[in-house]
PDB file of C-alpha atoms in Angstrom:
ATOM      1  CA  UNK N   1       0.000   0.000   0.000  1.00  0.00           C
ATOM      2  CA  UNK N   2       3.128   2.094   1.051  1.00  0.00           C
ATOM      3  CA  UNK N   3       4.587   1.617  -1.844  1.00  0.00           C
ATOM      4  CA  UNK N   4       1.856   2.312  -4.476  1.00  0.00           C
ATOM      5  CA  UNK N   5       0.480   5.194  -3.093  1.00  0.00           C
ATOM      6  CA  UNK N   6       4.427   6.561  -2.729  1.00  0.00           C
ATOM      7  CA  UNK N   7       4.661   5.752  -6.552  1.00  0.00           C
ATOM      8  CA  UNK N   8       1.223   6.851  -7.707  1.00  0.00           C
ATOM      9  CA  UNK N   9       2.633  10.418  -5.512  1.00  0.00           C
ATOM     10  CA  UNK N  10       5.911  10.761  -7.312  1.00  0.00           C
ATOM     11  CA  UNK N  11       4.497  10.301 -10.797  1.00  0.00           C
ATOM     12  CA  UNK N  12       1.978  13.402  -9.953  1.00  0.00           C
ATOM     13  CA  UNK N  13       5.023  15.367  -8.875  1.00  0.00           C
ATOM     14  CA  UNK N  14       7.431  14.874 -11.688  1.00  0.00           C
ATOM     15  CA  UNK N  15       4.429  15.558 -13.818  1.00  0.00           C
ATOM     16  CA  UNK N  16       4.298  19.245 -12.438  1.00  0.00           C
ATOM     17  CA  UNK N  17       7.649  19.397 -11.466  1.00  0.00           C
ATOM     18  CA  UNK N  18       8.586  19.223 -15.605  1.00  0.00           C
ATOM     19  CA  UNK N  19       5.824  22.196 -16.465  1.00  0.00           C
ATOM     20  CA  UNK N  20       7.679  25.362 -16.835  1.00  0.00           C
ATOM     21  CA  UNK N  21       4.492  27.465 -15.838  1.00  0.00           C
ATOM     22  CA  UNK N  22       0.950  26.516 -13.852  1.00  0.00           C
ATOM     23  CA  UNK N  23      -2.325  26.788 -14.496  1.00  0.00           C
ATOM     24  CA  UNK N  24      -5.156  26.611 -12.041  1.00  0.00           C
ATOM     25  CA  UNK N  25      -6.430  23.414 -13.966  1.00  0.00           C
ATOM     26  CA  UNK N  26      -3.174  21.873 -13.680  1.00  0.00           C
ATOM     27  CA  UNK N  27      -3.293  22.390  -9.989  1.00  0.00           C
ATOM     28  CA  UNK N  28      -6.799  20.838 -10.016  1.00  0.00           C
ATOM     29  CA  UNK N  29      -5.885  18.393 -12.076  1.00  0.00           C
ATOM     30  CA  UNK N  30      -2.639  16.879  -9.805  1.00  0.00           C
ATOM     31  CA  UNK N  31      -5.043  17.709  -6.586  1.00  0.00           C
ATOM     32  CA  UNK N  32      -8.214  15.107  -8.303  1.00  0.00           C
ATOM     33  CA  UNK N  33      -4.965  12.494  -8.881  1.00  0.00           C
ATOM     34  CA  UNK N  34      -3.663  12.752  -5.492  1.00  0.00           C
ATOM     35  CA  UNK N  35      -7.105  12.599  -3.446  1.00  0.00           C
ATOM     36  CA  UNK N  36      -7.938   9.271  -5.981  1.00  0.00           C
ATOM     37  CA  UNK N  37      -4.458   7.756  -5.082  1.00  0.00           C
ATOM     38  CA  UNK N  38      -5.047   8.757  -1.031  1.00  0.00           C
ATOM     39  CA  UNK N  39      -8.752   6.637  -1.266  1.00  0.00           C
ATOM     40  CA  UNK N  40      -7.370   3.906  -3.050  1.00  0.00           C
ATOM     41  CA  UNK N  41      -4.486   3.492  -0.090  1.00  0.00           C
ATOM     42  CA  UNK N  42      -7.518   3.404   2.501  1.00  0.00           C
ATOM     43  CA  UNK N  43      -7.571   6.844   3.855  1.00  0.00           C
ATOM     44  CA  UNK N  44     -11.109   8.054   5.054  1.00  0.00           C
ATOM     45  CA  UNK N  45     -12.711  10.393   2.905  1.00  0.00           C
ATOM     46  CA  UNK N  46     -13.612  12.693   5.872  1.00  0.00           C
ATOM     47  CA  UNK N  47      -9.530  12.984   6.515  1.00  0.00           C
ATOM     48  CA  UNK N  48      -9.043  13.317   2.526  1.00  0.00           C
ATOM     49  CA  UNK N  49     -11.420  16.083   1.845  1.00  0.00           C
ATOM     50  CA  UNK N  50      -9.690  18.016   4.906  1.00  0.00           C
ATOM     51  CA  UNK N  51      -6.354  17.585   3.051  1.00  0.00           C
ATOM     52  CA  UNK N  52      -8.091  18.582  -0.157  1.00  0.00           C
ATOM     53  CA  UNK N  53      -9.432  21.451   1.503  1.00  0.00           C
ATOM     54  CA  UNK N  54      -6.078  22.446   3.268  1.00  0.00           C
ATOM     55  CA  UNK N  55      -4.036  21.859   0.265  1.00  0.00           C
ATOM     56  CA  UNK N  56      -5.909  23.813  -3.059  1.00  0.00           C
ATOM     57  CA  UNK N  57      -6.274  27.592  -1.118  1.00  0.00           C
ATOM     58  CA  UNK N  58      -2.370  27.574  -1.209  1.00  0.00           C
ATOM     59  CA  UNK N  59      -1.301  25.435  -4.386  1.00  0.00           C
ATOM     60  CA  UNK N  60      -3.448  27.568  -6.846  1.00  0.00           C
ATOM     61  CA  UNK N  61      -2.446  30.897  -4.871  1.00  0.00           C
ATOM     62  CA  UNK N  62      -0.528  33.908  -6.751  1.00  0.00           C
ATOM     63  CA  UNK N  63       2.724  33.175  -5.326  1.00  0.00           C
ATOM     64  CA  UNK N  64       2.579  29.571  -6.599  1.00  0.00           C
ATOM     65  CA  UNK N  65       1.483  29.850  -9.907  1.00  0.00           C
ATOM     66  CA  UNK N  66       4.019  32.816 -10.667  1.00  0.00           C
ATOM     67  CA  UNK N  67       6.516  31.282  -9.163  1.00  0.00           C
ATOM     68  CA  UNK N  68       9.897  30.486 -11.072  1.00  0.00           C
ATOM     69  CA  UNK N  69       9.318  26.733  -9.677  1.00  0.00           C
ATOM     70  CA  UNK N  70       5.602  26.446  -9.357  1.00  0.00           C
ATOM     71  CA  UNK N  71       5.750  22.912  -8.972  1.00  0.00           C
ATOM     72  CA  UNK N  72       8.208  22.661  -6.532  1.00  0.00           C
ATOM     73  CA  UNK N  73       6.429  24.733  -4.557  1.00  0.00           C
ATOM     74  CA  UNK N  74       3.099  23.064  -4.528  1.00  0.00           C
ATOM     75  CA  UNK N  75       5.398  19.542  -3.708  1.00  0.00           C
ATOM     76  CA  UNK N  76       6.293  21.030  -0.803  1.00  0.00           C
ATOM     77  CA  UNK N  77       2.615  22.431   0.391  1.00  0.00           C
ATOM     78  CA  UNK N  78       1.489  18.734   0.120  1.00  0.00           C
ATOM     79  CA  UNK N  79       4.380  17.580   1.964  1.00  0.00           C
ATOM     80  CA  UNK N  80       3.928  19.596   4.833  1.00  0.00           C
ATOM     81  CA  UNK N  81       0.347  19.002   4.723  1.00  0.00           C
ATOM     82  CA  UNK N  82       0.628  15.182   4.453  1.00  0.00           C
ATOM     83  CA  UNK N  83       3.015  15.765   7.486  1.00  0.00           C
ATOM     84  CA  UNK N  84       0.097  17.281   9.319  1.00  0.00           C
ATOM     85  CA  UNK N  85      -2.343  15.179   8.737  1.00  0.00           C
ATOM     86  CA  UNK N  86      -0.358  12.448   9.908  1.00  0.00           C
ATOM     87  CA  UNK N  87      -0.062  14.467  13.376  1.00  0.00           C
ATOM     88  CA  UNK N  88       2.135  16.623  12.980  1.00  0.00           C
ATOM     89  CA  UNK N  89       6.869  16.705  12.320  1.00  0.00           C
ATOM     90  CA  UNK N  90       7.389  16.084  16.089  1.00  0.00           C
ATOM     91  CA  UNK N  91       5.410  12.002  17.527  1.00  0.00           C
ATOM     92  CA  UNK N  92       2.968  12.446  20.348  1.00  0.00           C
ATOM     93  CA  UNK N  93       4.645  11.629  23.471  1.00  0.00           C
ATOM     94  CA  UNK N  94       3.510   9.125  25.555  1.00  0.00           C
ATOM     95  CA  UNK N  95       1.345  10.125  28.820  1.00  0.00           C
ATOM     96  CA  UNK N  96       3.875  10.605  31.837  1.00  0.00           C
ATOM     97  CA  UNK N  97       1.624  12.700  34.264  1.00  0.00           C
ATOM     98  CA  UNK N  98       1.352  10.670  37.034  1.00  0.00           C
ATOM     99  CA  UNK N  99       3.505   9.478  40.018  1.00  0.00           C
ATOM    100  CA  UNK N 100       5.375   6.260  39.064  1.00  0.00           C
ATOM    101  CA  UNK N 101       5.657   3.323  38.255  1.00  0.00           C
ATOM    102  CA  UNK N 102       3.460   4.324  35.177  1.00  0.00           C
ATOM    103  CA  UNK N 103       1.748   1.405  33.623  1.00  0.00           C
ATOM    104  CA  UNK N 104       1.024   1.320  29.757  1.00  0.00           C
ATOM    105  CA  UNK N 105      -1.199  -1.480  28.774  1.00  0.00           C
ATOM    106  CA  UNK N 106      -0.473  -3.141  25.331  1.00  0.00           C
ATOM    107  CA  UNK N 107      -4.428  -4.528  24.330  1.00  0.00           C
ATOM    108  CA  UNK N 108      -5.026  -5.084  20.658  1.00  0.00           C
ATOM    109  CA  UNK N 109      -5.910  -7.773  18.112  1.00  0.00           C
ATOM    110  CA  UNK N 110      -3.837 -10.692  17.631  1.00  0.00           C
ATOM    111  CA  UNK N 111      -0.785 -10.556  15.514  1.00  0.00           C
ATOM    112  CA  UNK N 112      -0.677  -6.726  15.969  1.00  0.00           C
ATOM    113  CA  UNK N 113       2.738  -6.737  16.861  1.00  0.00           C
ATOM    114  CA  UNK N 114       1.625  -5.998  20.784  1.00  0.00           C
ATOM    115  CA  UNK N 115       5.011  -8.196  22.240  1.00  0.00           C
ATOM    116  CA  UNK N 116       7.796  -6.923  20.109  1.00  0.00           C
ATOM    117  CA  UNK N 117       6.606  -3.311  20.703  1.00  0.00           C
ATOM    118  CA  UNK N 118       6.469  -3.747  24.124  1.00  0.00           C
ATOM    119  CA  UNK N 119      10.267  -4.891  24.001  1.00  0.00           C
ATOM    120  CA  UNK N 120      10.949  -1.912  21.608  1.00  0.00           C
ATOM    121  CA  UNK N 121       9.291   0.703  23.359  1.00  0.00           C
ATOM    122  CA  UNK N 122      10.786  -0.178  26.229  1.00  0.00           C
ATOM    123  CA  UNK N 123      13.831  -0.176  25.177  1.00  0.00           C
ATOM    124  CA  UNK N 124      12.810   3.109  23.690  1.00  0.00           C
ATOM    125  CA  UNK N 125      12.003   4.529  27.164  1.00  0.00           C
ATOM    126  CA  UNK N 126      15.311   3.263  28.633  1.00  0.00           C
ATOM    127  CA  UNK N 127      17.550   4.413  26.181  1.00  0.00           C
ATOM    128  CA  UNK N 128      16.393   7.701  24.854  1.00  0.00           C
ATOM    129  CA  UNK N 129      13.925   8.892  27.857  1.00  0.00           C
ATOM    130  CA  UNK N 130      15.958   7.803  30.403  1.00  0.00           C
ATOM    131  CA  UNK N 131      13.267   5.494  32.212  1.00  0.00           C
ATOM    132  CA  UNK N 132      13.453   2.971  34.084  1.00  0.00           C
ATOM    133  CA  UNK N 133      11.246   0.073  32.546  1.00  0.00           C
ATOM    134  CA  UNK N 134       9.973  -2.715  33.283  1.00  0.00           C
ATOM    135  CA  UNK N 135       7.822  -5.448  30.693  1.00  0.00           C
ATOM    136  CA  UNK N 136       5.685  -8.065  32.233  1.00  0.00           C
ATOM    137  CA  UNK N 137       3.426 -10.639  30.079  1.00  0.00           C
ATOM    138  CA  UNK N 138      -0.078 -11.412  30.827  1.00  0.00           C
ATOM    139  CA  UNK N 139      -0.315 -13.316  27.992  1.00  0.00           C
ATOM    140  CA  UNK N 140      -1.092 -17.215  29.448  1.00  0.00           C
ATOM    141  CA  UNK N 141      -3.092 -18.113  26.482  1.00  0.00           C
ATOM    142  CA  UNK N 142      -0.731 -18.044  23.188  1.00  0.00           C
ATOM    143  CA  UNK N 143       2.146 -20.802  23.949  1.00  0.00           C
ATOM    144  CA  UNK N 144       5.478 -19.523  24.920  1.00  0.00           C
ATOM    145  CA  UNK N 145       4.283 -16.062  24.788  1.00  0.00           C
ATOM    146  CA  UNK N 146       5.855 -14.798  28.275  1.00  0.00           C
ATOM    147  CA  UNK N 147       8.909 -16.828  27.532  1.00  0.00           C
ATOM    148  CA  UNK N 148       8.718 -14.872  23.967  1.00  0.00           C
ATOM    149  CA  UNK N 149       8.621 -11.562  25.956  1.00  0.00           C
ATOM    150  CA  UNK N 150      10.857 -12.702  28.070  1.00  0.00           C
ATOM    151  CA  UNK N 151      14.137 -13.209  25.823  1.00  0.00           C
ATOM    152  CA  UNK N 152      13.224 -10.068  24.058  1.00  0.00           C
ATOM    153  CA  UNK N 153      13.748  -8.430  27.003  1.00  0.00           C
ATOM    154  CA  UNK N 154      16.693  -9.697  27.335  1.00  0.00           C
ATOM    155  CA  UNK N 155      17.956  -9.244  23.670  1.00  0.00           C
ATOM    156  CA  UNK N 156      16.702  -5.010  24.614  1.00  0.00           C
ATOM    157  CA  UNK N 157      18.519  -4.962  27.672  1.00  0.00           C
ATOM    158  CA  UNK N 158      15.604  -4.328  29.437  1.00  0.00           C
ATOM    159  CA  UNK N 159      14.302  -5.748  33.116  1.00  0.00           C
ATOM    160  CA  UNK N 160      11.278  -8.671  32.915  1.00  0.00           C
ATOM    161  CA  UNK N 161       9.047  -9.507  35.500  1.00  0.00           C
ATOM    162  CA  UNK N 162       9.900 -13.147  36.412  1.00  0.00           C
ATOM    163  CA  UNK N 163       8.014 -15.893  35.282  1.00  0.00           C
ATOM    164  CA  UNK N 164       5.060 -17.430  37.707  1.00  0.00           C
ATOM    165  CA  UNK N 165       3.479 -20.283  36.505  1.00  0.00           C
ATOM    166  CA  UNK N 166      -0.425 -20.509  36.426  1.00  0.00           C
ATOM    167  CA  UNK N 167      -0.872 -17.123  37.798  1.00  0.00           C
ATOM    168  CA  UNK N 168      -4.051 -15.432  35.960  1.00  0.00           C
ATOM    169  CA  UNK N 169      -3.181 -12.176  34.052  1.00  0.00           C
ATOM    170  CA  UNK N 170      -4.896  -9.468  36.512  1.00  0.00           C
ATOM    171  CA  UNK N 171      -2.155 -11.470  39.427  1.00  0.00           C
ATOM    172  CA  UNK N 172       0.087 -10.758  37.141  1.00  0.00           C
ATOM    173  CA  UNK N 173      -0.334  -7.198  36.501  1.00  0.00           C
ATOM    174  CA  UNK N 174      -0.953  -6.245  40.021  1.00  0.00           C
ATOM    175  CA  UNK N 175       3.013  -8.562  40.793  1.00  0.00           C
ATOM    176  CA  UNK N 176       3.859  -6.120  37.765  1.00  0.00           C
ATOM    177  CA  UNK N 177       3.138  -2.884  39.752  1.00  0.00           C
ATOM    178  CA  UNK N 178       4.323  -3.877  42.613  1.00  0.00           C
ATOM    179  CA  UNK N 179       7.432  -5.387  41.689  1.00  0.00           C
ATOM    180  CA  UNK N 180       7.779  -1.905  39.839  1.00  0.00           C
ATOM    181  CA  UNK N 181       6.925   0.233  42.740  1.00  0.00           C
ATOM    182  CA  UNK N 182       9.320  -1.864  44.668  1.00  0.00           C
ATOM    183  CA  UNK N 183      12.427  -1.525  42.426  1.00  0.00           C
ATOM    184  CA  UNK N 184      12.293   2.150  41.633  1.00  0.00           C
ATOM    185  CA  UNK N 185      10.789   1.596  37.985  1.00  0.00           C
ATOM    186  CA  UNK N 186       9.433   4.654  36.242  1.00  0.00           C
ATOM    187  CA  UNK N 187       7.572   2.512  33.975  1.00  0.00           C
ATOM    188  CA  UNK N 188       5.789  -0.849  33.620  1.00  0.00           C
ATOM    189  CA  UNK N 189       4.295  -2.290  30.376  1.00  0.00           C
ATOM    190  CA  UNK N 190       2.185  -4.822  30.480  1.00  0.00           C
ATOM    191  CA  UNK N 191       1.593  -7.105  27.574  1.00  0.00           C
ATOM    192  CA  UNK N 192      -1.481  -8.767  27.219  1.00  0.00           C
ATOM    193  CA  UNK N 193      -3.006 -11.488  24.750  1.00  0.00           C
ATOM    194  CA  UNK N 194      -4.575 -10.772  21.307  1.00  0.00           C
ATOM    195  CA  UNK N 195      -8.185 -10.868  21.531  1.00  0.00           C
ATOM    196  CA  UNK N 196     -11.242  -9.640  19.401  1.00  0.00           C
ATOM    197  CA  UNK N 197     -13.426  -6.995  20.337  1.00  0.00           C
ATOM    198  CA  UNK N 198     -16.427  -9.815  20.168  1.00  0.00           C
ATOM    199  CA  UNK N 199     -14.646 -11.972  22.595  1.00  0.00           C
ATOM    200  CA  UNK N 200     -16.645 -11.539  25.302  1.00  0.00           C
ATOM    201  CA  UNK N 201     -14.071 -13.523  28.099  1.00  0.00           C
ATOM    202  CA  UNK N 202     -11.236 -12.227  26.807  1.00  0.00           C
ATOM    203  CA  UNK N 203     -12.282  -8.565  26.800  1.00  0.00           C
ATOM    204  CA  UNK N 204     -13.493  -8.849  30.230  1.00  0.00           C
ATOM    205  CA  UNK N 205      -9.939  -9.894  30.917  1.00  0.00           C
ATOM    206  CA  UNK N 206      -8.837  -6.961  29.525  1.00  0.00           C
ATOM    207  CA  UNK N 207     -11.485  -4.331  31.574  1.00  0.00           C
ATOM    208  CA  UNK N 208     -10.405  -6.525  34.534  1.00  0.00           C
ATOM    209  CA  UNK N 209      -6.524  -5.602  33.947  1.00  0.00           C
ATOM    210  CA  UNK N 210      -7.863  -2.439  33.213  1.00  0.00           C
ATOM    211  CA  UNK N 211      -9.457  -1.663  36.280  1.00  0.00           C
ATOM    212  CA  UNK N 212      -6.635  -3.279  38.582  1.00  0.00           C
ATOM    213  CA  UNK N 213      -3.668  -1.296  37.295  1.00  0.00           C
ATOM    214  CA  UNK N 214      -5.371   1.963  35.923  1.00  0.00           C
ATOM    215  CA  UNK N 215      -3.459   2.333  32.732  1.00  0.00           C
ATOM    216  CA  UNK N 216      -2.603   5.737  31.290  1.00  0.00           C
ATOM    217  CA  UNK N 217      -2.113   4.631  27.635  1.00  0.00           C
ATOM    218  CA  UNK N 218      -3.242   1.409  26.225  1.00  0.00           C
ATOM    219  CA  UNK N 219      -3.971  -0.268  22.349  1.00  0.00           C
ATOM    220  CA  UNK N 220      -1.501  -1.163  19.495  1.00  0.00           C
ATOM    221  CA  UNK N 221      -2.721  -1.391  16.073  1.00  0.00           C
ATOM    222  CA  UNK N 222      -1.131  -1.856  13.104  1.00  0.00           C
ATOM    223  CA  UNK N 223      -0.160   0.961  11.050  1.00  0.00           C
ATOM    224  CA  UNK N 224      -1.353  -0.944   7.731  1.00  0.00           C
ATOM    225  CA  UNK N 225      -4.714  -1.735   9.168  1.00  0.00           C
ATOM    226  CA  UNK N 226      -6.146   1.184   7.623  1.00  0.00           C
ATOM    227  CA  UNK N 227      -9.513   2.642   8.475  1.00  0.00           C
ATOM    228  CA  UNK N 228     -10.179  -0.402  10.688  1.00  0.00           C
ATOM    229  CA  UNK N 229      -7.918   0.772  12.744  1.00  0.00           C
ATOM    230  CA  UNK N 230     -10.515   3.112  14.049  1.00  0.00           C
ATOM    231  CA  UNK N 231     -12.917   0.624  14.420  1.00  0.00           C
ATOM    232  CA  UNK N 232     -11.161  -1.179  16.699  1.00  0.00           C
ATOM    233  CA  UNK N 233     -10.089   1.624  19.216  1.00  0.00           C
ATOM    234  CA  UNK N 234     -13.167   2.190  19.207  1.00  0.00           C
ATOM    235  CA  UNK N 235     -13.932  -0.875  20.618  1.00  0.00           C
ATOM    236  CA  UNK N 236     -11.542  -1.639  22.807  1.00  0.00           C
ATOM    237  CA  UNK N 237     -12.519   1.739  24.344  1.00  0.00           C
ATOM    238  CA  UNK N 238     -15.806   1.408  25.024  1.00  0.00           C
ATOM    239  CA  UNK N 239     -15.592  -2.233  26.397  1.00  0.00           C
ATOM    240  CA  UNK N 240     -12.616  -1.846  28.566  1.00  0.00           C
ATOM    241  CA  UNK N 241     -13.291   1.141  29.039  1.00  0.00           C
ATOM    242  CA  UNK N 242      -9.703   2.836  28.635  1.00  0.00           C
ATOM    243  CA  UNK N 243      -8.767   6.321  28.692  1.00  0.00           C
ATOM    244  CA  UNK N 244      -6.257   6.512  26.002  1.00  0.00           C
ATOM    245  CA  UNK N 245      -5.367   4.734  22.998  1.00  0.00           C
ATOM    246  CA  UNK N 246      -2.675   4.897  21.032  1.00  0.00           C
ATOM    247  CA  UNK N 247      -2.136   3.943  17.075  1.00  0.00           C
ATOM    248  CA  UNK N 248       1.604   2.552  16.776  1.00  0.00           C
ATOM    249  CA  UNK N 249       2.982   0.228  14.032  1.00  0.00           C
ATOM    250  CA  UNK N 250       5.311  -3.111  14.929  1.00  0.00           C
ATOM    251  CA  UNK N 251       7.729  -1.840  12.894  1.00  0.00           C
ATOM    252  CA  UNK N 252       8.536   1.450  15.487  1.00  0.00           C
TER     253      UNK N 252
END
């Protein structure tokens, strides 16, 4: 998806990019391409016809279209804009307002990537914010999943909650926080099994967590889920009943 919608992109921009001079149908023209190429990669139309919107006012402006490099300049006016509507140059920092150990709850579908973020955020936290972190797995249902967590802890450097056998996930997460509170830990993330939103056990699970250990930011979805992506925050919001979500990709 990446790639076709960076190719379909380029093409539009070497297009204008070769025209000596602008016209205001030109500009129209690249703007109906781009907005096609943005739908057929999944974007919502809602956050397509804001870009639209944000975009034309400046690309067909006086200052463009007499410029020396008109299409240059309107390259650059989509950048920025695509940088905006993607949140902005500068990541949303994650939620520290509270008195430690903080605990971040990794919920999401399965296969979202949840247990190799939580190793590389931590390691993320340790490293470049200067926390003290420490990654716990609530996961007893996927095979091997703690142990999984476990030696990817390891592999990041990073301090893992020990191992109990047979102890049910909310145990877990309230050994987490204290073990946390106990060692001086700024942080604790807590990684819990995939589930669907339509699970009914398993997302009581997760409100159960929830409610034991208070999390300040919870969810991982996949960055190429697309528009479902909303969907499922959605979801998981309203049944746990979290405060925050968060959209991340595995590949961080």
């Amino acid at each position: 998806m990446f790639d076709s919608l960076s190719g379909k992109l380029t093409g539009i921009f070497e297009r204008l990019k070769r025209r000596g001079l602008l016209t205001e149908a030109d500009v129209d023209s690249a703007l109906r391409e781009i907005r096609i190429a943005l739908l057929e990669a999944d974007v919502a139309l809602p956050a397509v016809k804001h870009f639209i919107e944000t975009v034309k006012p400046k690309a067909i402006g006086q200052a463009v279209l007499r410029s020396v490099t008109p299409g240059q300049m309107v390259v650059k006016i989509v950048q920025d804009a695509l940088i905006e509507l993607l949140g902005g140059p500068e990541p949303s920092p994650l939620n520290f307002a509270a008195i430690p150990p903080i605990p971040i709850l990794m919920v999401g579908l399965q296969g979202s990537g949840k247990t190799t973020t939580t190793a590389k955020l931590a390691r993320r936290l340790h490293k470049h914010d200067k926390k003290k972190t420490l990654v716990a797995s609530l996961d007893v249902h996927r095979p091997a999943a703690q142990e999984q967590l476990s030696i990817l802890a390891k592999q990041a450097e990073i301090t893992s909650l020990p191992i109990v056998p047979g102890q049910a996930p909310v145990t877990i997460a309230r050994r987490a926080i204290e073990a946390a509170r106990l060692g001086g830990f700024d942080v604790v993330i807590l990684d819990t099994a995939g589930r669907l939103a339509i699970d009914e056990n398993l997302m009581a699970e997760a409100r159960a967590i929830k409610e034991a250990v208070s999390p300040l930011e919870s969810l991982v979805a996949d960055a190429m889920t697309g528009q479902d992506a909303v969907k499922v925050a959605d979801a998981f919001h309203k049944n746990p009943g979290t405060e925050w979500y968060r959209f991340d990709t595995p590949r961080w």
